[in-house]
Amino acid sequence: MPDSRFQIDADIRKASTPPSRVYTDPAIYAAGRERIFAGSWQLVGDAEQVRVPGQVHPFTLLEGCLDEALLLTRDDRDGLHCLSNVCTHRGNLVCEHGGVESALRCRYHGRRFGLNGSFVSMPEFDGVENFPSAADNLPRLPLERWGPFLFTSVKPSIPFGDWIGPMRKRIEWYPVDRCKLDATRSRDYLVQANWALYCENYLEGFHIPFVHSGLSDALDYGSYRTELFDHSSVQVGIARGGGDVLSPPSASPDHGKSIAGYYFWLFPNTIFNIYPWGISVNIVKPLGVDRTRVSFLSYVLDSSKLERGAGAELDRVEREDEAIVEAVQKGLRSRLYERGRYSPTRETGTHHFHRMLAEFLA
Ligand code: FES
Ligand SMILES: [Fe+2]
């Protein structure tokens, strides 16, 4: 059994990066799926998916990783619910297609549930003791909201407010409620690398001048900085020269700065890039020890500002990042590499992430 335990010194000047087995060993990947992802908060979509009362939307939470069959519903009192989509009788999937329903009925033996998940009826169960009980309702998961975004967690390891709070507060002036999904600008990327390599690359701007020549022109590298929170971090990109920028109001700690973009990362795999044109959401979805799907969702606020500044050419930047993390994945298989060291000025976000990885995998 490979050891998933490792130490990352709290002092970045003394610390070494995680051992390469963390990114290459299938058993450590599997341990991370349960210890990191099963307790995490995940974006499940937005309220538009269940727009009218009676609407149901089955989906798989983190397909290829958690594979949890869930169901979003809007009941006839306009309440939103996130339910387990697994029938409490013998485990069939209750709802296979989205649509508008007055109730849920399992097609295996006819058990019925309300749209809030409560058990309603079951044929041929007369005389069954202690039935129905609370265990016969569909398990209900927490459903939380920020702007148009809905989040859930199978068994939350931290309170939602602690997780999202620092980002929500930092940009409380940003009109997140007005951002609308543009499916034509959204796409998935398949990356031949471990999910954590994708995140740790995202978490440092150190590589921007080396890897992203185009993006480098839009950002002032000298004033680029990272701030750390308990379960998240933000990189603040200051614009170089003019163009579209975010101008935070006087109550904001960023007042007076020309912000090209805020790059928020929330443990373990949720990314909100906040630009003048809107929000580029990136969900980093593990598929295997060296395979990752990254879903890009574009929530547009002002389409006249698309394709300008640091939020332009996201596809090019993504391909540049993919090429580099895929090369790192190959490098980590070497017998001649084990761990590296950190830049104390440029890799604080990555070090912070690695500390969390070490804590959850221990
Ligand atoms: S599994 Fe659903 S009614 Fe039997
Ligand atoms: Fe990058």
Short mmCIF file of N, CA and C in Angstrom, two decimals, residues 195-315:
data_model
loop_
_atom_site.label_atom_id
_atom_site.label_comp_id
_atom_site.label_asym_id
_atom_site.label_seq_id
_atom_site.Cartn_x
_atom_site.Cartn_y
_atom_site.Cartn_z
N TRP A 195 -5.27 15.95 -11.73
CA TRP A 195 -6.07 17.17 -11.45
C TRP A 195 -5.29 18.18 -10.61
N ALA A 196 -4.47 17.67 -9.69
CA ALA A 196 -3.75 18.58 -8.79
C ALA A 196 -2.67 19.37 -9.55
N LEU A 197 -2.12 18.79 -10.59
CA LEU A 197 -1.15 19.54 -11.41
C LEU A 197 -1.83 20.70 -12.11
N TYR A 198 -3.06 20.45 -12.56
CA TYR A 198 -3.81 21.53 -13.22
C TYR A 198 -4.05 22.67 -12.21
N CYS A 199 -4.48 22.31 -11.00
CA CYS A 199 -4.78 23.34 -9.99
C CYS A 199 -3.52 24.09 -9.58
N GLU A 200 -2.44 23.36 -9.32
CA GLU A 200 -1.26 24.06 -8.79
C GLU A 200 -0.64 24.97 -9.84
N ASN A 201 -0.81 24.63 -11.11
CA ASN A 201 -0.36 25.52 -12.19
C ASN A 201 -1.22 26.78 -12.21
N TYR A 202 -2.52 26.59 -12.05
CA TYR A 202 -3.43 27.74 -12.01
C TYR A 202 -3.08 28.67 -10.86
N LEU A 203 -2.57 28.10 -9.77
CA LEU A 203 -2.39 28.86 -8.54
C LEU A 203 -1.12 29.70 -8.47
N GLU A 204 -0.35 29.74 -9.54
CA GLU A 204 0.79 30.65 -9.55
C GLU A 204 0.84 31.43 -10.87
N GLY A 205 1.18 32.71 -10.75
CA GLY A 205 1.35 33.54 -11.93
C GLY A 205 2.80 33.55 -12.40
N PHE A 206 3.65 32.80 -11.66
CA PHE A 206 5.08 32.71 -11.96
C PHE A 206 5.33 32.36 -13.43
N HIS A 207 4.49 31.43 -13.95
CA HIS A 207 4.76 30.93 -15.31
C HIS A 207 4.21 31.84 -16.40
N ILE A 208 3.45 32.88 -16.02
CA ILE A 208 2.77 33.68 -17.05
C ILE A 208 3.76 34.24 -18.08
N PRO A 209 4.84 34.91 -17.66
CA PRO A 209 5.75 35.44 -18.69
C PRO A 209 6.44 34.36 -19.53
N PHE A 210 6.59 33.14 -18.94
CA PHE A 210 7.27 32.07 -19.67
C PHE A 210 6.34 31.33 -20.62
N VAL A 211 5.10 31.15 -20.19
CA VAL A 211 4.20 30.25 -20.92
C VAL A 211 3.14 31.01 -21.73
N HIS A 212 2.71 32.18 -21.23
CA HIS A 212 1.60 32.90 -21.88
C HIS A 212 2.06 34.27 -22.36
N SER A 213 2.65 34.30 -23.54
CA SER A 213 3.16 35.60 -24.01
C SER A 213 2.02 36.58 -24.26
N GLY A 214 0.87 36.08 -24.73
CA GLY A 214 -0.26 36.97 -25.02
C GLY A 214 -0.83 37.59 -23.76
N LEU A 215 -1.05 36.74 -22.75
CA LEU A 215 -1.64 37.19 -21.48
C LEU A 215 -0.68 38.15 -20.77
N SER A 216 0.58 37.88 -20.91
CA SER A 216 1.62 38.69 -20.30
C SER A 216 1.53 40.17 -20.70
N ASP A 217 1.04 40.41 -21.92
CA ASP A 217 0.92 41.80 -22.38
C ASP A 217 -0.20 42.54 -21.65
N ALA A 218 -1.21 41.79 -21.14
CA ALA A 218 -2.36 42.43 -20.52
C ALA A 218 -2.18 42.64 -19.02
N LEU A 219 -1.27 41.88 -18.39
CA LEU A 219 -1.13 41.92 -16.93
C LEU A 219 0.19 42.56 -16.53
N ASP A 220 0.14 43.28 -15.41
CA ASP A 220 1.36 43.87 -14.85
C ASP A 220 1.97 42.85 -13.89
N TYR A 221 2.99 42.16 -14.36
CA TYR A 221 3.59 41.05 -13.60
C TYR A 221 4.13 41.53 -12.24
N GLY A 222 4.69 42.74 -12.22
CA GLY A 222 5.28 43.27 -10.99
C GLY A 222 4.27 43.39 -9.86
N SER A 223 3.02 43.76 -10.19
CA SER A 223 2.04 43.97 -9.12
C SER A 223 1.07 42.79 -8.95
N TYR A 224 1.30 41.72 -9.70
CA TYR A 224 0.46 40.51 -9.58
C TYR A 224 0.64 39.95 -8.17
N ARG A 225 -0.47 39.67 -7.48
CA ARG A 225 -0.28 39.13 -6.13
C ARG A 225 -1.33 38.10 -5.75
N THR A 226 -0.98 37.29 -4.76
CA THR A 226 -1.82 36.18 -4.30
C THR A 226 -2.19 36.42 -2.85
N GLU A 227 -3.46 36.21 -2.51
CA GLU A 227 -3.88 36.27 -1.11
C GLU A 227 -4.49 34.93 -0.72
N LEU A 228 -4.20 34.49 0.47
CA LEU A 228 -4.62 33.17 0.92
C LEU A 228 -5.75 33.27 1.94
N PHE A 229 -6.73 32.38 1.81
CA PHE A 229 -7.81 32.26 2.81
C PHE A 229 -7.78 30.81 3.32
N ASP A 230 -8.67 30.49 4.27
CA ASP A 230 -8.61 29.14 4.85
C ASP A 230 -8.83 28.04 3.82
N HIS A 231 -9.81 28.21 2.94
CA HIS A 231 -10.15 27.14 2.01
C HIS A 231 -10.10 27.62 0.56
N SER A 232 -9.48 28.73 0.31
CA SER A 232 -9.47 29.29 -1.04
C SER A 232 -8.32 30.29 -1.14
N SER A 233 -8.14 30.82 -2.34
CA SER A 233 -7.17 31.90 -2.51
C SER A 233 -7.59 32.74 -3.70
N VAL A 234 -7.00 33.92 -3.79
CA VAL A 234 -7.28 34.77 -4.95
C VAL A 234 -5.97 35.33 -5.47
N GLN A 235 -5.86 35.36 -6.79
CA GLN A 235 -4.77 36.08 -7.44
C GLN A 235 -5.40 37.32 -8.07
N VAL A 236 -4.80 38.45 -7.79
CA VAL A 236 -5.34 39.71 -8.30
C VAL A 236 -4.43 40.18 -9.42
N GLY A 237 -5.00 40.28 -10.62
CA GLY A 237 -4.23 40.71 -11.78
C GLY A 237 -4.51 42.18 -12.07
N ILE A 238 -3.45 42.99 -11.99
CA ILE A 238 -3.59 44.42 -12.28
C ILE A 238 -3.31 44.61 -13.77
N ALA A 239 -4.15 45.45 -14.42
CA ALA A 239 -4.01 45.65 -15.86
C ALA A 239 -2.76 46.44 -16.19
N ARG A 240 -2.16 46.08 -17.31
CA ARG A 240 -1.03 46.86 -17.81
C ARG A 240 -1.59 47.78 -18.87
N GLY A 241 -1.45 49.09 -18.70
CA GLY A 241 -2.00 50.03 -19.68
C GLY A 241 -3.50 50.17 -19.51
N GLY A 242 -4.19 50.63 -20.53
CA GLY A 242 -5.62 50.94 -20.42
C GLY A 242 -6.50 49.75 -20.73
N GLY A 243 -7.63 50.01 -21.35
CA GLY A 243 -8.55 48.94 -21.69
C GLY A 243 -9.60 48.75 -20.62
N ASP A 244 -10.40 47.67 -20.78
CA ASP A 244 -11.48 47.40 -19.83
C ASP A 244 -10.90 46.89 -18.53
N VAL A 245 -11.33 47.47 -17.43
CA VAL A 245 -10.88 46.99 -16.13
C VAL A 245 -12.05 47.01 -15.15
N LEU A 246 -11.87 46.31 -14.05
CA LEU A 246 -12.83 46.40 -12.95
C LEU A 246 -12.33 47.51 -12.02
N SER A 247 -13.24 48.37 -11.62
CA SER A 247 -12.87 49.46 -10.71
C SER A 247 -13.65 49.31 -9.41
N PRO A 248 -13.09 48.62 -8.43
CA PRO A 248 -13.82 48.34 -7.19
C PRO A 248 -14.17 49.64 -6.45
N PRO A 249 -15.33 49.66 -5.78
CA PRO A 249 -15.79 50.86 -5.07
C PRO A 249 -14.97 51.14 -3.82
N SER A 250 -15.23 52.27 -3.18
CA SER A 250 -14.38 52.72 -2.08
C SER A 250 -14.35 51.75 -0.90
N ALA A 251 -15.41 50.97 -0.72
CA ALA A 251 -15.42 50.03 0.42
C ALA A 251 -14.48 48.84 0.19
N SER A 252 -14.02 48.67 -1.03
CA SER A 252 -13.21 47.49 -1.35
C SER A 252 -11.74 47.74 -1.04
N PRO A 253 -11.02 46.70 -0.57
CA PRO A 253 -9.57 46.85 -0.37
C PRO A 253 -8.82 47.10 -1.68
N ASP A 254 -9.48 46.87 -2.80
CA ASP A 254 -8.85 47.06 -4.10
C ASP A 254 -9.23 48.39 -4.75
N HIS A 255 -9.90 49.24 -3.97
CA HIS A 255 -10.32 50.54 -4.52
C HIS A 255 -9.11 51.31 -5.07
N GLY A 256 -9.31 51.89 -6.25
CA GLY A 256 -8.23 52.69 -6.84
C GLY A 256 -7.33 51.90 -7.77
N LYS A 257 -7.49 50.55 -7.76
CA LYS A 257 -6.66 49.73 -8.66
C LYS A 257 -7.43 49.41 -9.94
N SER A 258 -6.69 49.25 -11.02
CA SER A 258 -7.31 48.81 -12.29
C SER A 258 -7.16 47.31 -12.39
N ILE A 259 -8.23 46.62 -12.05
CA ILE A 259 -8.17 45.15 -11.97
C ILE A 259 -8.50 44.55 -13.33
N ALA A 260 -7.56 43.78 -13.87
CA ALA A 260 -7.81 43.07 -15.14
C ALA A 260 -8.63 41.82 -14.88
N GLY A 261 -8.39 41.20 -13.75
CA GLY A 261 -9.13 39.99 -13.40
C GLY A 261 -8.82 39.55 -11.98
N TYR A 262 -9.83 38.94 -11.34
CA TYR A 262 -9.63 38.24 -10.07
C TYR A 262 -9.67 36.76 -10.39
N TYR A 263 -8.69 36.02 -9.86
CA TYR A 263 -8.63 34.58 -10.11
C TYR A 263 -8.86 33.87 -8.79
N PHE A 264 -10.10 33.48 -8.54
CA PHE A 264 -10.43 32.79 -7.29
C PHE A 264 -10.38 31.29 -7.49
N TRP A 265 -9.74 30.64 -6.55
CA TRP A 265 -9.73 29.16 -6.53
C TRP A 265 -10.28 28.73 -5.18
N LEU A 266 -11.25 27.80 -5.20
CA LEU A 266 -11.86 27.29 -3.98
C LEU A 266 -11.57 25.80 -3.89
N PHE A 267 -11.02 25.39 -2.76
CA PHE A 267 -10.59 24.00 -2.58
C PHE A 267 -11.73 23.03 -2.85
N PRO A 268 -11.52 21.93 -3.55
CA PRO A 268 -10.27 21.56 -4.20
C PRO A 268 -10.20 21.92 -5.69
N ASN A 269 -11.34 22.16 -6.34
CA ASN A 269 -11.31 22.13 -7.80
C ASN A 269 -12.21 23.16 -8.48
N THR A 270 -12.62 24.21 -7.76
CA THR A 270 -13.56 25.17 -8.33
C THR A 270 -12.87 26.52 -8.55
N ILE A 271 -13.00 27.04 -9.75
CA ILE A 271 -12.30 28.26 -10.13
C ILE A 271 -13.30 29.28 -10.68
N PHE A 272 -13.26 30.50 -10.14
CA PHE A 272 -14.06 31.60 -10.68
C PHE A 272 -13.11 32.71 -11.13
N ASN A 273 -13.04 32.95 -12.43
CA ASN A 273 -12.24 34.04 -12.97
C ASN A 273 -13.18 35.19 -13.25
N ILE A 274 -12.95 36.32 -12.56
CA ILE A 274 -13.88 37.44 -12.62
C ILE A 274 -13.28 38.52 -13.52
N TYR A 275 -13.94 38.80 -14.63
CA TYR A 275 -13.43 39.77 -15.61
C TYR A 275 -14.47 40.87 -15.83
N PRO A 276 -14.07 41.97 -16.49
CA PRO A 276 -15.07 42.98 -16.84
C PRO A 276 -16.20 42.41 -17.72
N TRP A 277 -15.92 41.42 -18.57
CA TRP A 277 -16.98 40.88 -19.44
C TRP A 277 -17.91 39.92 -18.73
N GLY A 278 -17.45 39.34 -17.61
CA GLY A 278 -18.27 38.34 -16.92
C GLY A 278 -17.37 37.36 -16.20
N ILE A 279 -17.89 36.15 -15.95
CA ILE A 279 -17.18 35.15 -15.15
C ILE A 279 -16.87 33.93 -16.01
N SER A 280 -15.62 33.54 -16.01
CA SER A 280 -15.26 32.26 -16.61
C SER A 280 -15.10 31.27 -15.45
N VAL A 281 -16.01 30.30 -15.39
CA VAL A 281 -15.97 29.28 -14.34
C VAL A 281 -15.19 28.09 -14.90
N ASN A 282 -14.25 27.58 -14.14
CA ASN A 282 -13.53 26.37 -14.56
C ASN A 282 -13.72 25.32 -13.47
N ILE A 283 -14.25 24.17 -13.85
CA ILE A 283 -14.36 23.08 -12.88
C ILE A 283 -13.36 22.00 -13.30
N VAL A 284 -12.46 21.68 -12.37
CA VAL A 284 -11.40 20.72 -12.65
C VAL A 284 -11.90 19.35 -12.19
N LYS A 285 -12.20 18.45 -13.16
CA LYS A 285 -12.86 17.19 -12.82
C LYS A 285 -11.89 16.02 -13.01
N PRO A 286 -11.48 15.39 -11.91
CA PRO A 286 -10.57 14.26 -12.05
C PRO A 286 -11.24 13.10 -12.78
N LEU A 287 -10.52 12.43 -13.67
CA LEU A 287 -11.05 11.26 -14.37
C LEU A 287 -10.22 10.02 -14.05
N GLY A 288 -9.00 10.23 -13.59
CA GLY A 288 -8.09 9.13 -13.30
C GLY A 288 -6.81 9.77 -12.79
N VAL A 289 -5.82 8.95 -12.45
CA VAL A 289 -4.61 9.51 -11.85
C VAL A 289 -3.91 10.49 -12.79
N ASP A 290 -4.02 10.25 -14.11
CA ASP A 290 -3.35 11.16 -15.06
C ASP A 290 -4.30 11.65 -16.15
N ARG A 291 -5.58 11.78 -15.79
CA ARG A 291 -6.55 12.30 -16.76
C ARG A 291 -7.53 13.23 -16.04
N THR A 292 -7.81 14.36 -16.67
CA THR A 292 -8.65 15.38 -16.04
C THR A 292 -9.51 16.04 -17.11
N ARG A 293 -10.76 16.29 -16.77
CA ARG A 293 -11.61 17.08 -17.66
C ARG A 293 -11.77 18.46 -17.02
N VAL A 294 -11.55 19.50 -17.80
CA VAL A 294 -11.74 20.85 -17.26
C VAL A 294 -12.91 21.48 -18.02
N SER A 295 -13.98 21.77 -17.29
CA SER A 295 -15.16 22.37 -17.91
C SER A 295 -15.09 23.87 -17.77
N PHE A 296 -15.15 24.57 -18.88
CA PHE A 296 -15.17 26.03 -18.92
C PHE A 296 -16.60 26.47 -19.17
N LEU A 297 -17.14 27.29 -18.26
CA LEU A 297 -18.49 27.83 -18.42
C LEU A 297 -18.39 29.34 -18.46
N SER A 298 -18.92 29.95 -19.51
CA SER A 298 -18.84 31.42 -19.61
C SER A 298 -20.16 32.03 -19.17
N TYR A 299 -20.10 32.84 -18.09
CA TYR A 299 -21.28 33.58 -17.62
C TYR A 299 -21.05 35.04 -17.97
N VAL A 300 -21.80 35.51 -18.98
CA VAL A 300 -21.52 36.82 -19.56
C VAL A 300 -22.33 37.91 -18.86
N LEU A 301 -21.62 39.00 -18.53
CA LEU A 301 -22.25 40.17 -17.92
C LEU A 301 -22.39 41.28 -18.97
N ASP A 302 -21.32 41.53 -19.73
CA ASP A 302 -21.32 42.60 -20.72
C ASP A 302 -20.59 42.10 -21.98
N SER A 303 -21.40 41.69 -22.97
CA SER A 303 -20.78 41.02 -24.13
C SER A 303 -19.94 41.98 -24.96
N SER A 304 -20.13 43.30 -24.78
CA SER A 304 -19.32 44.24 -25.56
C SER A 304 -17.86 44.20 -25.11
N LYS A 305 -17.59 43.60 -23.94
CA LYS A 305 -16.22 43.57 -23.42
C LYS A 305 -15.53 42.22 -23.64
N LEU A 306 -16.23 41.31 -24.33
CA LEU A 306 -15.63 39.99 -24.59
C LEU A 306 -14.41 40.16 -25.48
N GLU A 307 -13.49 39.24 -25.34
CA GLU A 307 -12.28 39.22 -26.19
C GLU A 307 -11.42 40.46 -26.06
N ARG A 308 -11.45 41.08 -24.88
CA ARG A 308 -10.52 42.18 -24.64
C ARG A 308 -9.83 41.97 -23.29
N GLY A 309 -8.60 42.45 -23.17
CA GLY A 309 -7.87 42.41 -21.90
C GLY A 309 -7.48 41.00 -21.48
N ALA A 310 -7.31 40.84 -20.14
CA ALA A 310 -6.81 39.57 -19.60
C ALA A 310 -7.82 38.44 -19.75
N GLY A 311 -9.10 38.78 -19.97
CA GLY A 311 -10.13 37.75 -20.13
C GLY A 311 -10.35 37.35 -21.57
N ALA A 312 -9.43 37.75 -22.46
CA ALA A 312 -9.55 37.39 -23.88
C ALA A 312 -8.76 36.12 -24.16
N GLU A 313 -9.04 35.50 -25.27
CA GLU A 313 -8.24 34.37 -25.76
C GLU A 313 -8.08 33.27 -24.71
N LEU A 314 -9.18 32.98 -24.01
CA LEU A 314 -9.08 31.97 -22.95
C LEU A 314 -8.71 30.60 -23.51
N ASP A 315 -9.13 30.34 -24.75
CA ASP A 315 -8.83 29.05 -25.37
C ASP A 315 -7.32 28.90 -25.60
#
